[in-house]
Tab-separated table of C-alpha atoms in Angstrom:
chain	number	residue	atom	x	y	z
S	1009	MET	CA	-20.490	-37.752	-20.670
S	1010	ALA	CA	-17.088	-36.313	-21.660
S	1011	SER	CA	-17.791	-32.963	-19.530
S	1012	ASP	CA	-18.788	-35.136	-16.675
S	1013	PHE	CA	-15.845	-37.080	-16.754
S	1014	PHE	CA	-13.566	-33.870	-16.765
S	1015	ASN	CA	-15.284	-32.461	-14.056
S	1016	LEU	CA	-15.113	-35.442	-12.035
S	1017	LEU	CA	-11.624	-35.474	-12.673
S	1018	TYR	CA	-10.588	-31.811	-11.604
S	1019	HIS	CA	-12.875	-31.859	-8.633
S	1020	GLY	CA	-10.853	-34.778	-7.562
S	1021	TYR	CA	-7.558	-33.085	-8.310
S	1022	THR	CA	-8.690	-30.110	-5.990
S	1023	GLY	CA	-9.296	-32.453	-3.054
S	1024	GLU	CA	-6.102	-34.181	-3.115
S	1025	TYR	CA	-4.136	-30.819	-3.722
S	1026	GLN	CA	-5.962	-29.281	-0.884
S	1027	LEU	CA	-5.049	-32.054	1.293
S	1028	MET	CA	-1.384	-31.660	0.524
S	1029	SER	CA	-1.280	-28.156	1.104
S	1030	ALA	CA	-2.844	-28.825	4.957
S	1031	LEU	CA	-0.061	-31.703	4.994
S	1032	TYR	CA	2.580	-29.392	4.127
S	1033	ARG	CA	1.211	-26.614	6.848
S	1034	HIS	CA	1.791	-29.246	9.335
S	1035	GLY	CA	5.590	-29.675	8.227
S	1036	LEU	CA	4.950	-32.958	6.329
S	1037	ASP	CA	5.613	-33.917	3.038
S	1038	ALA	CA	3.193	-35.052	0.540
S	1039	LEU	CA	3.334	-37.072	-2.721
S	1040	ARG	CA	0.874	-38.353	-5.118
S	1041	PRO	CA	1.607	-41.990	-6.030
S	1042	PRO	CA	2.533	-42.473	-9.696
S	1043	ALA	CA	0.496	-45.782	-9.635
S	1044	ASP	CA	-3.001	-46.239	-8.505
S	1045	MET	CA	-2.844	-48.532	-5.735
S	1046	GLY	CA	-6.123	-46.955	-3.896
S	1047	ILE	CA	-4.142	-44.335	-2.116
S	1048	ASP	CA	-3.951	-40.934	-3.540
S	1049	VAL	CA	-1.703	-38.813	-1.044
S	1050	VAL	CA	0.858	-40.316	0.897
S	1051	SER	CA	2.681	-38.367	3.926
S	1052	LEU	CA	6.038	-38.312	5.060
S	1053	ASN	CA	8.038	-36.665	7.763
S	1054	LEU	CA	11.136	-35.958	5.658
S	1055	LYS	CA	11.885	-32.461	7.163
S	1056	GLU	CA	12.017	-33.777	10.537
S	1057	ARG	CA	14.114	-36.792	9.670
S	1058	LEU	CA	16.912	-35.011	7.600
S	1059	GLU	CA	16.896	-32.360	10.961
S	1060	ASN	CA	17.422	-35.442	13.376
S	1061	PRO	CA	17.779	-39.192	11.854
S	1062	GLU	CA	17.140	-40.532	15.087
S	1063	VAL	CA	13.576	-39.487	14.661
S	1064	ALA	CA	11.500	-42.432	13.341
S	1065	PRO	CA	9.651	-42.639	10.287
S	1066	GLU	CA	6.239	-41.526	10.310
S	1067	THR	CA	4.009	-42.251	7.268
S	1068	PHE	CA	0.307	-41.981	6.639
S	1069	TYR	CA	-1.578	-43.045	3.530
S	1070	PHE	CA	-4.767	-41.241	2.507
S	1071	GLN	CA	-7.503	-41.861	0.042
S	1072	VAL	CA	-9.195	-38.244	-0.972
S	1073	LYS	CA	-12.807	-37.707	-2.004
S	1074	THR	CA	-14.854	-35.082	-2.946
S	1075	ALA	CA	-18.240	-33.825	-3.483
S	1076	VAL	CA	-19.879	-30.602	-4.746
S	1077	THR	CA	-23.133	-29.431	-3.175
S	1078	ASP	CA	-25.808	-26.633	-3.377
S	1079	VAL	CA	-26.937	-26.325	0.334
S	1080	ARG	CA	-28.480	-23.336	1.180
S	1081	GLU	CA	-29.344	-22.150	4.863
S	1082	ALA	CA	-32.341	-19.497	4.352
S	1083	GLU	CA	-32.141	-16.637	6.833
S	1084	ASP	CA	-35.971	-16.840	7.635
S	1085	ALA	CA	-35.509	-20.573	7.949
S	1086	PRO	CA	-32.518	-21.426	10.252
S	1087	GLY	CA	-31.282	-25.288	10.116
S	1088	ALA	CA	-30.302	-27.210	6.525
S	1089	ILE	CA	-29.414	-30.682	5.448
S	1090	THR	CA	-27.724	-32.401	2.356
S	1091	THR	CA	-26.759	-35.710	1.542
S	1092	VAL	CA	-23.052	-36.294	-0.219
S	1093	TYR	CA	-22.167	-39.427	-1.348
S	1094	PHE	CA	-18.750	-41.175	-2.173
S	1095	LYS	CA	-18.167	-44.135	-4.123
S	1096	LEU	CA	-15.263	-46.654	-3.714
S	1097	THR	CA	-14.145	-50.021	-4.708
S	1098	ASP	CA	-14.094	-53.222	-2.824
S	1099	ALA	CA	-10.007	-53.129	-3.095
S	1100	GLU	CA	-10.278	-49.612	-1.814
S	1101	ILE	CA	-12.018	-50.010	1.246
S	1102	ASP	CA	-9.776	-53.060	2.545
S	1103	LEU	CA	-7.239	-51.151	2.117
S	1104	LEU	CA	-8.137	-48.299	4.104
S	1105	CYS	CA	-9.562	-50.554	6.870
S	1106	LYS	CA	-6.504	-51.846	7.780
S	1107	GLY	CA	-5.194	-48.979	10.670
S	1108	ARG	CA	-5.434	-45.708	11.830
S	1109	ASP	CA	-2.256	-44.832	9.619
S	1110	ARG	CA	-4.802	-44.572	6.750
S	1111	ALA	CA	-7.961	-42.471	6.630
S	1112	LEU	CA	-10.392	-41.490	4.049
S	1113	VAL	CA	-10.530	-37.804	3.713
S	1114	CYS	CA	-13.661	-36.198	2.284
S	1115	TYR	CA	-13.707	-32.569	0.923
S	1116	VAL	CA	-17.370	-30.926	0.372
S	1117	TYR	CA	-17.535	-27.767	-1.914
S	1118	ASN	CA	-20.577	-25.514	-2.108
S	1119	SER	CA	-21.593	-24.353	-5.562
S	1120	GLU	CA	-23.850	-21.302	-4.173
S	1121	VAL	CA	-21.521	-18.653	-3.574
S	1122	ASP	CA	-21.474	-16.991	-0.412
S	1123	ALA	CA	-24.218	-19.312	0.891
S	1124	LEU	CA	-22.277	-20.853	3.680
S	1125	THR	CA	-18.652	-19.872	3.204
S	1126	ASP	CA	-16.990	-16.645	2.403
S	1127	ALA	CA	-15.063	-18.044	-0.540
S	1128	TYR	CA	-16.253	-20.272	-3.247
S	1129	GLU	CA	-13.013	-21.624	-3.326
S	1130	ALA	CA	-12.630	-22.848	0.288
S	1131	PRO	CA	-14.545	-26.210	1.005
S	1132	PHE	CA	-17.465	-26.052	2.809
S	1133	MET	CA	-16.631	-28.868	4.926
S	1134	CYS	CA	-13.927	-31.338	5.206
S	1135	PHE	CA	-13.963	-34.477	7.479
S	1136	TRP	CA	-12.158	-37.872	7.513
S	1137	LEU	CA	-12.432	-41.174	8.670
S	1138	ASP	CA	-9.437	-43.327	9.606
S	1139	GLY	CA	-8.961	-46.835	8.723
S	1140	THR	CA	-10.456	-48.414	12.162
S	1141	ARG	CA	-13.617	-46.262	12.186
S	1142	LEU	CA	-14.229	-46.851	8.638
S	1143	ALA	CA	-14.158	-50.336	9.081
S	1144	ALA	CA	-16.896	-50.184	11.950
S	1145	ILE	CA	-19.281	-48.133	9.963
S	1146	ARG	CA	-18.553	-51.186	6.856
S	1147	ASP	CA	-19.187	-53.924	9.421
S	1148	ALA	CA	-22.197	-52.492	10.829
S	1149	GLY	CA	-23.574	-52.860	6.903
S	1150	ALA	CA	-23.577	-48.829	6.123
S	1151	LEU	CA	-22.237	-48.979	3.079
S	1152	PHE	CA	-24.364	-49.735	0.141
S	1153	ARG	CA	-23.951	-50.667	-3.660
S	1154	LEU	CA	-26.819	-49.399	-5.929
S	1155	LYS	CA	-28.139	-51.270	-8.899
S	1156	GLY	CA	-25.995	-51.714	-11.948
S	1157	GLU	CA	-22.939	-50.144	-10.013
S	1158	THR	CA	-19.793	-52.038	-9.176
S	1159	LYS	CA	-18.309	-49.591	-6.444
S	1160	GLN	CA	-20.456	-49.286	-2.663
S	1161	THR	CA	-21.571	-45.916	-1.820
S	1162	LEU	CA	-20.644	-44.449	1.694
S	1163	ALA	CA	-23.195	-41.294	2.251
S	1164	PHE	CA	-23.031	-38.759	4.796
S	1165	GLN	CA	-25.583	-35.973	5.804
S	1166	LEU	CA	-24.512	-33.176	6.472
S	1167	ARG	CA	-26.716	-30.926	9.221
S	1168	LYS	CA	-27.155	-27.825	11.098
S	1169	PRO	CA	-29.524	-27.882	13.852
S	1170	THR	CA	-32.576	-25.270	13.592
S	1171	HIS	CA	-31.416	-23.401	16.760
S	1172	GLU	CA	-29.444	-19.829	16.567
S	1173	TYR	CA	-26.049	-21.596	18.248
S	1174	GLY	CA	-26.204	-24.895	16.587
S	1175	HIS	CA	-22.973	-26.216	14.595
S	1176	TRP	CA	-22.887	-27.945	11.207
S	1177	TYR	CA	-21.727	-31.661	11.873
S	1178	ALA	CA	-21.200	-34.623	9.813
S	1179	VAL	CA	-23.374	-38.264	10.145
S	1180	ALA	CA	-22.557	-41.420	8.153
S	1181	VAL	CA	-25.705	-42.865	7.074
S	1182	ASP	CA	-27.027	-46.165	5.391
S	1183	VAL	CA	-29.202	-46.640	1.989
S	1184	TYR	CA	-32.269	-45.319	4.086
S	1185	GLY	CA	-30.739	-42.437	5.945
S	1186	ASN	CA	-30.260	-44.057	9.477
S	1187	GLN	CA	-27.409	-43.179	11.283
S	1188	ALA	CA	-24.501	-45.716	11.027
S	1189	PRO	CA	-22.868	-46.775	14.080
S	1190	GLU	CA	-19.694	-45.044	14.887
S	1191	GLY	CA	-21.138	-42.414	11.838
S	1192	TYR	CA	-21.546	-39.391	14.195
S	1193	LEU	CA	-18.396	-37.522	13.475
S	1194	GLY	CA	-19.002	-34.609	16.314
S	1195	THR	CA	-19.411	-31.345	15.138
S	1196	VAL	CA	-17.350	-28.581	13.402
S	1197	ASP	CA	-16.925	-26.122	16.288
S	1198	THR	CA	-13.940	-26.519	18.311
S	1199	GLY	CA	-15.215	-26.632	21.858
S	1200	SER	CA	-15.919	-30.530	21.204
S	1201	ALA	CA	-14.985	-32.842	19.446
S	1202	GLY	CA	-18.240	-35.122	20.274
S	1203	ALA	CA	-16.872	-38.094	18.273
S	1204	SER	CA	-16.954	-41.274	20.458
S	1205	ASP	CA	-13.321	-41.641	19.719
S	1206	GLY	CA	-12.407	-38.376	21.094
S	1207	ALA	CA	-10.944	-37.313	17.813
S	1208	TYR	CA	-11.760	-34.053	15.846
S	1209	HIS	CA	-12.844	-35.179	12.544
S	1210	TYR	CA	-12.582	-31.921	10.855
S	1211	SER	CA	-9.163	-30.913	10.162
S	1212	ILE	CA	-6.198	-32.752	9.160
S	1213	LYS	CA	-4.748	-31.751	12.413
S	1214	GLY	CA	-7.620	-33.440	14.218
S	1215	TYR	CA	-6.121	-36.774	12.101
S	1216	LEU	CA	-2.358	-36.492	12.914
S	1217	ASP	CA	-3.016	-35.838	15.965
S	1218	PHE	CA	-5.570	-38.967	16.531
S	1219	ALA	CA	-3.156	-41.422	14.377
S	1220	ARG	CA	-0.018	-40.210	16.765
S	1221	GLY	CA	-2.353	-41.219	20.159
S	1222	LYS	CA	-2.628	-37.466	21.539
């Protein structure tokens, strides 16, 4: 049991620092609040405001979830699918659903070395839901509570079509595996976003552009 706890703890740290690194790459300061208020990472445009005090303050709030999967695409059988699960408390969900200045960021790592990525340390997939999209999924009843658990579960299927040029994508699903309204996040290829909000849900830049109204 102790081993499971520490594995979850370190996997969680992995995702949080991965996000902080991405925010720094985009010129934002990132910090982890000392108190657990349902927000893991906060970003500030500190550098920009120090250089120009007339720039308006910009703050974004993130809850980070991390999952590890062993999905593998066989060379003789294209196409793959796996489901990952993220647990959230009611308070965390309510906090995140208050606006688009906050987001749930999910990192998925693959335990199969070289199966889908060139480096084991790199996330296999990262995707985000801003507060308004998470609220739509919640209000559609797609979140579910497993028997005996106090937290709610948000499930995603990671899919890759069987055709040669298919791209991976994430879909929020309900307890029965059915696609949730607003659950389709587009595909990971940069040519087209595909999500109904027109955002690119597979990069932190995609979230920043969306939150800034670009």
